[in-house]
Amino acid sequence: MNAQFKRGIVELCVLSQLVQKDMYGYEIISDLARSIDVNENTIYPILRRLTAEGYFDTYLVESSEGAPRKYYKMTERGFHYYLSLREEWDAFIGGVYHIINQGGKKNEEIFRRFASRIGKKES
Amino acid sequence: MKKFLEDLRHELEKRKVDSKTIDEIIADHEEMIENAVEEGVSEEDLESKFGNPEQLAEEIFEDQACEGESEDERDKKLVLWQEFNPESNEIDIETSIVNDDIEIILADTDKIQVYWIKNHHQENYILTYDGKTLTLSDKRKNFRFYISNIRRNIKFRIVLPEGTMINDFNHHGTNSDVVCRNLKIDQFKINTTNGDFMIDNVTAGKTDWHSVNGDFKTRKSNFDSLVANMVSGDISMENTTVKNDLEIGTVSGDVNIRNSQARELDYHTVSGDFSGRNFMVDEVSLRSVSGDISIHNDDKRPIAIIKKKTVSGDISIN
């Protein structure tokens, strides 16, 4: 997948997590990695960038298990950014689905149409 | 993972990232690695989770490169992109930009000139002039997430010949900050999410601004009428005249006006406050939940309160 395309999507994923609760770095990474193929390399720079932009604040919390954890907290500015990004995403992905569904929604249906178009008998 | 941290430090040093930032990045990584170990992630998995230090350093470095850059340093990078011979001294301007900053000024030139800071995404911008309208847009606007990497923002400077009258100025932006200087505009429309605006020495007719989180600042400017609808963005005005109505709506944004005048102020807000100092206005209306209007003038000319509808807000004039 195009690296920049992926980075944009991951950014929206990071924002979507922080909109729910404050999280520490590794927590964000391991949560996202459960659903999509990303590693720290992609996520950490996004966290830094969004923090530098004023979309997140950070604070430290002592942990009983070891090192204090740096938590990321979404700011109001970040929230507005999240909303606008999400809106764009919905519009874009809605458009994509519209296009890919034009050929049919189910594989059998798509195959039937395609097969008849290239003159191949259904097996 | 010791090697990962050492390599990361080395790669960052190689790119001349400052030592304080390097320490911070290393500390963040020590913490994240430690968290991973606490959760029982094996050494092998750690490596795939944390990836390649060189790639990471490069990414951080690219961000860093634009982060601490001052406005002057950025301006030095501006180079001429295109120029056009104006067909008349009237023009329409349409800008539709996601992240990049725009500055529009007048200068002693007989051409319309557009400068920019070059980057490797320049093929994504469209600039046209058809003799009537100058259009600057970002092709990718329909899927912003694709380019939402904030560091990629660049800057445009549009220079117009002195005496140019902008009939219509229409700006659509998301994070794009805009500066307008020494301009004459008839219809002035802005629609932004997070972009901040600086309006300096501008004379404008009918003006209509929408912003979610972006701030507006005006200085030494004149408007026939001004309608500003904001959510949490703030407005500040200095030495500004609004000939007719000044209508401002905010949710939580504040308004701060100094040494300015308007015929009528209509302010509606949830919790934003309006503060005026030497703000000469004939009539005032307030609709608010908890937002206040407070005006303090040296010149004690009377100000009429036309309408006041508020739960716990107040109007104080002295």
XYZ file of C-alpha atoms in Angstrom:
441
model
C 0.000 0.000 0.000
C 1.208 3.487 -0.836
C 3.038 4.664 2.287
C 1.514 8.090 2.384
C -1.974 6.824 1.823
C -1.507 4.432 4.701
C -0.108 7.114 6.964
C -3.197 9.262 6.437
C -5.492 6.390 7.360
C -3.444 5.524 10.425
C -3.639 9.154 11.499
C -7.423 8.944 11.434
C -7.228 5.685 13.421
C -5.025 7.288 16.071
C -7.410 10.244 16.354
C -10.375 7.869 16.625
C -8.784 6.136 19.584
C -7.821 9.294 21.423
C -11.316 10.683 20.996
C -12.496 7.915 23.344
C -9.922 8.126 26.101
C -6.426 9.222 27.032
C -3.884 6.561 26.132
C -0.156 5.942 26.481
C 2.085 5.349 23.489
C 2.459 1.614 23.608
C -1.224 1.153 24.354
C -2.114 3.005 21.141
C 0.334 0.932 19.126
C -0.751 -2.434 20.472
C -4.438 -1.571 20.153
C -4.108 -0.513 16.536
C -1.851 -3.440 15.661
C -4.644 -5.755 16.758
C -6.841 -4.541 13.886
C -4.494 -3.258 11.193
C -0.983 -3.977 10.018
C 1.022 -1.133 11.559
C 4.073 -0.843 13.727
C 5.661 1.734 15.964
C 7.535 3.196 13.004
C 4.301 4.504 11.559
C 2.539 5.517 14.740
C 5.159 7.292 16.806
C 5.873 10.010 14.225
C 2.126 10.605 13.910
C 1.815 11.026 17.684
C 4.688 13.514 17.672
C 3.291 15.425 14.742
C -0.236 15.661 16.109
C 1.146 16.755 19.475
C 3.299 19.435 17.837
C 0.207 20.679 15.999
C -1.631 21.127 19.297
C -4.073 18.290 18.627
C -2.832 16.348 21.646
C -1.412 17.283 25.036
C 0.748 14.863 26.999
C 1.145 14.134 30.698
C 3.080 11.585 32.723
C 1.503 9.040 35.029
C 3.544 6.966 37.467
C 3.065 3.275 36.926
C 3.310 0.598 39.591
C 4.853 -1.767 37.064
C 7.807 0.337 35.938
C 8.574 3.512 34.049
C 6.101 6.395 34.185
C 3.839 6.455 31.163
C 3.368 9.356 28.804
C -0.331 9.745 28.137
C -1.751 11.503 25.111
C -4.892 13.574 25.537
C -6.927 15.043 22.704
C -7.439 18.813 22.799
C -10.518 20.648 21.574
C -8.549 21.643 18.508
C -7.719 17.988 17.934
C -11.357 17.078 18.250
C -12.378 19.497 15.511
C -9.593 18.159 13.357
C -10.812 14.620 13.964
C -14.359 15.574 12.975
C -13.329 17.173 9.728
C -10.993 14.303 8.840
C -13.661 11.762 9.598
C -16.192 13.578 7.466
C -13.787 13.547 4.543
C -13.091 9.898 5.107
C -16.780 8.982 5.144
C -17.371 10.941 1.964
C -14.388 9.367 0.260
C -15.000 5.817 1.340
C -18.708 6.194 0.508
C -17.666 7.219 -2.987
C -15.312 4.260 -3.256
C -18.050 1.819 -2.244
C -20.401 3.372 -4.718
C -17.860 2.758 -7.466
C -16.847 -0.770 -6.531
C -20.433 -1.865 -5.972
C -21.468 -0.746 -9.446
C -20.347 -4.143 -10.733
C -22.474 -5.908 -8.133
C -22.211 -6.608 -4.423
C -21.875 -10.366 -4.324
C -19.048 -12.322 -5.874
C -21.408 -14.700 -7.712
C -23.246 -11.773 -9.226
C -20.021 -10.065 -10.283
C -18.706 -13.298 -11.716
C -21.921 -14.036 -13.631
C -21.893 -10.646 -15.274
C -18.225 -10.776 -16.020
C -18.395 -14.304 -17.387
C -21.233 -13.428 -19.739
C -19.317 -10.378 -20.891
C -16.229 -12.367 -21.887
C -18.391 -15.166 -23.274
C -17.286 -17.794 -20.804
C -19.755 -20.472 -19.773
C -20.553 -20.738 -16.096
C -19.069 -23.860 -14.669
C 16.360 -3.801 21.899
C 19.383 -1.953 23.162
C 20.691 -1.974 19.653
C 17.464 -0.455 18.352
C 17.806 2.488 20.735
C 21.477 2.949 19.914
C 20.790 2.841 16.198
C 17.900 5.247 16.553
C 20.066 7.705 18.478
C 22.794 7.360 15.899
C 20.423 7.923 12.973
C 18.910 10.997 14.636
C 22.354 12.426 15.393
C 23.349 11.824 11.794
C 20.433 14.009 10.749
C 21.440 16.714 13.224
C 18.255 16.578 15.265
C 18.961 18.606 18.431
C 20.082 16.647 21.468
C 17.124 17.616 23.646
C 14.689 16.232 21.089
C 16.788 13.090 20.678
C 16.729 12.474 24.442
C 12.992 12.907 24.443
C 12.488 10.499 21.543
C 14.803 7.908 23.124
C 12.989 8.257 26.463
C 9.635 7.736 24.723
C 10.996 4.601 23.091
C 12.524 3.235 26.275
C 9.138 3.675 27.855
C 7.260 2.001 25.021
C 9.691 -0.915 24.880
C 9.412 -1.353 28.616
C 5.607 -1.334 28.358
C 5.800 -3.961 25.648
C 8.075 -6.168 27.771
C 5.705 -5.777 30.733
C 2.978 -7.156 28.502
C 5.086 -10.173 27.746
C 6.085 -9.358 24.172
C 9.074 -11.472 23.150
C 12.344 -9.977 21.943
C 11.602 -11.241 18.435
C 8.164 -9.658 18.284
C 9.578 -6.456 19.691
C 11.754 -6.062 16.658
C 8.896 -6.373 14.225
C 6.756 -4.062 16.350
C 9.366 -1.342 16.490
C 10.663 -1.690 12.957
C 13.513 0.062 11.337
C 15.357 2.849 13.231
C 16.625 4.481 10.072
C 13.165 4.810 8.575
C 11.839 6.129 11.876
C 14.631 8.695 12.187
C 14.024 9.869 8.639
C 10.334 10.338 9.296
C 10.933 12.267 12.509
C 13.619 14.335 10.856
C 11.295 15.417 8.045
C 8.754 16.591 10.615
C 11.396 18.320 12.625
C 12.696 20.186 9.598
C 9.583 22.322 9.275
C 8.590 22.424 12.919
C 10.963 24.971 14.392
C 11.186 27.040 11.251
C 10.377 30.706 11.711
C 8.163 32.608 9.324
C 11.161 34.521 7.975
C 13.119 31.365 7.282
C 10.134 29.994 5.460
C 9.695 33.167 3.441
C 13.274 32.910 2.226
C 12.359 29.662 0.538
C 9.625 31.262 -1.556
C 10.332 31.140 -5.272
C 8.334 32.400 -8.237
C 6.022 29.693 -9.517
C 3.966 31.380 -12.226
C 3.126 34.863 -13.391
C 0.326 36.254 -15.497
C -0.385 39.510 -17.299
C -3.569 40.885 -15.777
C -6.286 41.672 -18.295
C -7.724 44.424 -16.131
C -7.338 45.811 -12.644
C -10.279 43.702 -11.516
C -9.962 40.076 -10.502
C -11.770 37.234 -8.742
C -9.774 34.956 -6.483
C -10.762 31.396 -5.597
C -8.573 29.442 -3.213
C -9.335 25.919 -2.151
C -6.522 24.595 -0.055
C -6.308 22.005 2.680
C -3.190 22.561 4.741
C -1.019 25.131 3.078
C -0.709 28.738 4.098
C -1.525 31.581 1.775
C -0.491 35.199 1.800
C -2.105 37.706 -0.538
C -0.526 41.121 -0.906
C -0.206 44.080 -3.251
C 3.142 45.207 -4.573
C 4.731 47.449 -7.115
C 4.504 44.995 -9.995
C 2.575 44.932 -13.251
C 2.099 41.169 -13.215
C 0.143 38.785 -11.061
C 2.807 36.675 -9.436
C 2.442 33.528 -7.425
C 5.324 32.347 -5.272
C 5.579 29.093 -3.391
C 7.856 26.947 -1.359
C 8.701 24.034 -3.567
C 8.134 20.568 -2.270
C 7.811 17.187 -3.810
C 4.053 17.338 -4.016
C 3.849 20.265 -6.354
C 2.074 18.331 -9.070
C -0.948 18.316 -6.790
C -1.669 22.028 -7.048
C -3.518 23.788 -9.805
C -3.067 27.455 -10.546
C -4.955 29.121 -13.384
C -5.822 32.622 -14.533
C -8.397 33.032 -17.296
C -8.300 36.805 -17.473
C -10.988 37.098 -14.826
C -10.428 34.540 -12.082
C -7.266 33.416 -10.397
C -7.794 29.910 -9.045
C -5.457 28.127 -6.685
C -6.524 24.683 -5.601
C -5.386 21.408 -4.249
C -6.394 18.523 -6.484
C -6.505 16.148 -3.581
C -9.168 17.943 -1.590
C -11.719 15.168 -2.002
C -9.725 12.790 0.060
C -7.873 14.887 2.498
C -6.787 11.990 4.681
C -4.480 11.089 1.881
C -2.443 14.181 2.493
C -3.280 14.911 6.044
C 0.368 14.613 6.978
C 0.620 18.021 8.448
C 4.302 18.514 7.835
C 3.715 18.613 4.112
C 2.259 22.069 4.260
C 3.856 24.681 2.119
C 3.203 28.314 1.577
C 1.893 30.352 -1.297
C 2.282 34.059 -1.798
C 0.024 35.752 -4.299
C 1.231 39.185 -5.337
C -1.166 41.499 -7.162
C -0.325 44.792 -8.871
C -1.142 47.895 -6.880
C -4.605 49.235 -7.625
C -6.083 45.768 -8.153
C -9.706 45.426 -7.115
C -10.755 41.949 -6.026
C -14.417 41.582 -6.912
C -14.881 38.191 -5.312
C -12.559 36.498 -2.900
C -13.586 32.997 -1.968
C -11.479 30.851 0.297
C -12.118 27.264 1.333
C -9.616 25.718 3.676
C -9.080 23.243 6.448
C -5.845 24.011 8.240
C -4.646 26.627 5.855
C -3.675 29.950 7.508
C -4.262 33.064 5.435
C -2.790 36.541 5.535
C -4.413 39.357 3.507
C -2.525 42.613 3.347
C -3.340 45.972 1.705
C -6.198 44.580 -0.360
C -9.445 45.966 -1.737
C -12.131 43.318 -1.856
C -15.799 43.605 -2.730
C -17.288 40.236 -1.728
C -15.129 38.531 0.854
C -15.987 34.930 1.759
C -14.043 32.548 3.943
C -14.859 29.035 5.037
C -12.308 27.285 7.215
C -11.989 24.605 9.859
C -8.771 25.316 11.729
C -7.140 28.012 9.653
C -6.230 31.350 11.247
C -6.711 34.627 9.406
C -4.832 37.876 9.607
C -6.571 40.709 7.785
C -4.317 43.728 7.695
C -5.155 47.034 6.042
C -7.960 45.614 3.948
C -11.013 47.432 2.623
C -13.874 45.049 1.981
C -17.553 45.221 1.057
C -19.865 42.440 2.108
C -17.902 40.041 4.247
C -18.893 36.575 5.353
C -16.679 34.349 7.470
C -17.218 30.813 8.727
C -14.764 29.098 10.984
C -14.841 26.159 13.366
C -11.665 26.558 15.313
C -9.691 29.119 13.377
C -9.116 32.634 14.715
C -9.678 35.906 12.890
C -7.647 39.024 13.423
C -8.229 42.340 11.708
C -6.093 45.471 11.820
C -6.584 48.837 10.191
C -9.388 47.509 8.057
C -12.795 48.635 6.800
C -15.851 46.552 6.044
C -19.259 47.531 4.717
C -20.808 44.721 6.703
C -19.314 41.733 8.466
C -20.926 38.437 9.417
C -18.709 35.988 11.298
C -19.887 32.567 12.413
C -17.470 30.678 14.611
C -17.553 27.670 16.890
C -14.568 27.977 19.178
C -12.430 30.342 17.144
C -11.753 33.825 18.548
C -12.079 37.181 16.841
C -9.937 40.161 17.528
C -10.207 43.537 15.847
C -8.058 46.585 16.072
C -8.566 49.928 14.350
C -11.315 48.406 12.315
C -14.473 50.051 10.987
C -17.637 48.207 10.077
C -19.839 50.716 8.313
C -23.098 48.861 8.834
C -23.837 45.734 10.825
C -21.347 43.623 12.656
C -22.904 40.250 13.304
C -20.893 37.706 15.249
C -22.019 34.242 16.280
C -19.871 31.916 18.354
C -20.318 28.877 20.535
C -17.405 29.362 22.886
C -15.145 31.712 20.945
C -14.369 35.106 22.468
C -14.365 38.491 20.792
C -11.948 41.242 21.601
C -12.322 44.636 19.924
C -10.143 47.675 20.364
C -10.231 51.192 18.910
C -12.834 50.238 16.378
C -16.336 51.157 15.326
C -19.520 49.681 13.922
C -23.079 50.906 13.460
C -24.758 47.938 15.057
C -23.415 44.949 16.947
C -25.414 41.748 16.982
C -23.676 39.157 19.126
C -25.029 35.683 19.682
C -23.130 33.063 21.595
C -23.404 30.211 24.042
C -20.535 30.928 26.383
C -18.207 33.253 24.526
C -17.503 36.713 25.910
C -17.337 39.965 24.040
C -14.995 42.631 25.243
C -14.771 46.090 23.678
C -12.332 48.849 24.563
C -12.948 52.139 22.795
C -15.404 50.428 20.548
C -17.797 53.022 19.172
C -21.106 51.445 18.326
C -24.623 52.875 18.160
C -26.694 49.812 18.889
C -26.069 46.486 20.608
C -27.988 43.174 20.681
C -27.080 40.126 22.727
C -28.400 36.597 22.597
C -26.509 34.209 24.834
C -26.617 31.453 27.414
C -23.803 32.633 29.636
C -21.802 34.915 27.356
C -21.400 38.594 28.294
C -20.865 41.819 26.440
C -18.665 44.332 28.122
C -17.719 47.631 26.515
C -15.537 50.241 28.111
C -15.076 53.504 26.235
C -13.299 56.744 27.055
C -15.825 58.598 24.923
C -19.130 58.205 26.784
C -21.473 58.524 23.828
C -24.620 56.532 24.594
C -25.030 53.026 23.228
C -28.564 51.706 22.755
C -29.351 48.166 23.843
C -31.792 46.893 21.230
C -32.230 43.345 22.410
C -30.988 41.295 25.318
C -31.907 37.676 25.614
C -29.698 35.671 27.892
C -29.799 33.123 30.682
C -26.932 34.280 32.849
C -25.020 36.646 30.595
C -25.026 40.418 30.907
C -24.312 43.627 29.055
C -22.127 46.128 30.784
C -21.323 49.458 29.194
C -19.259 52.107 30.868
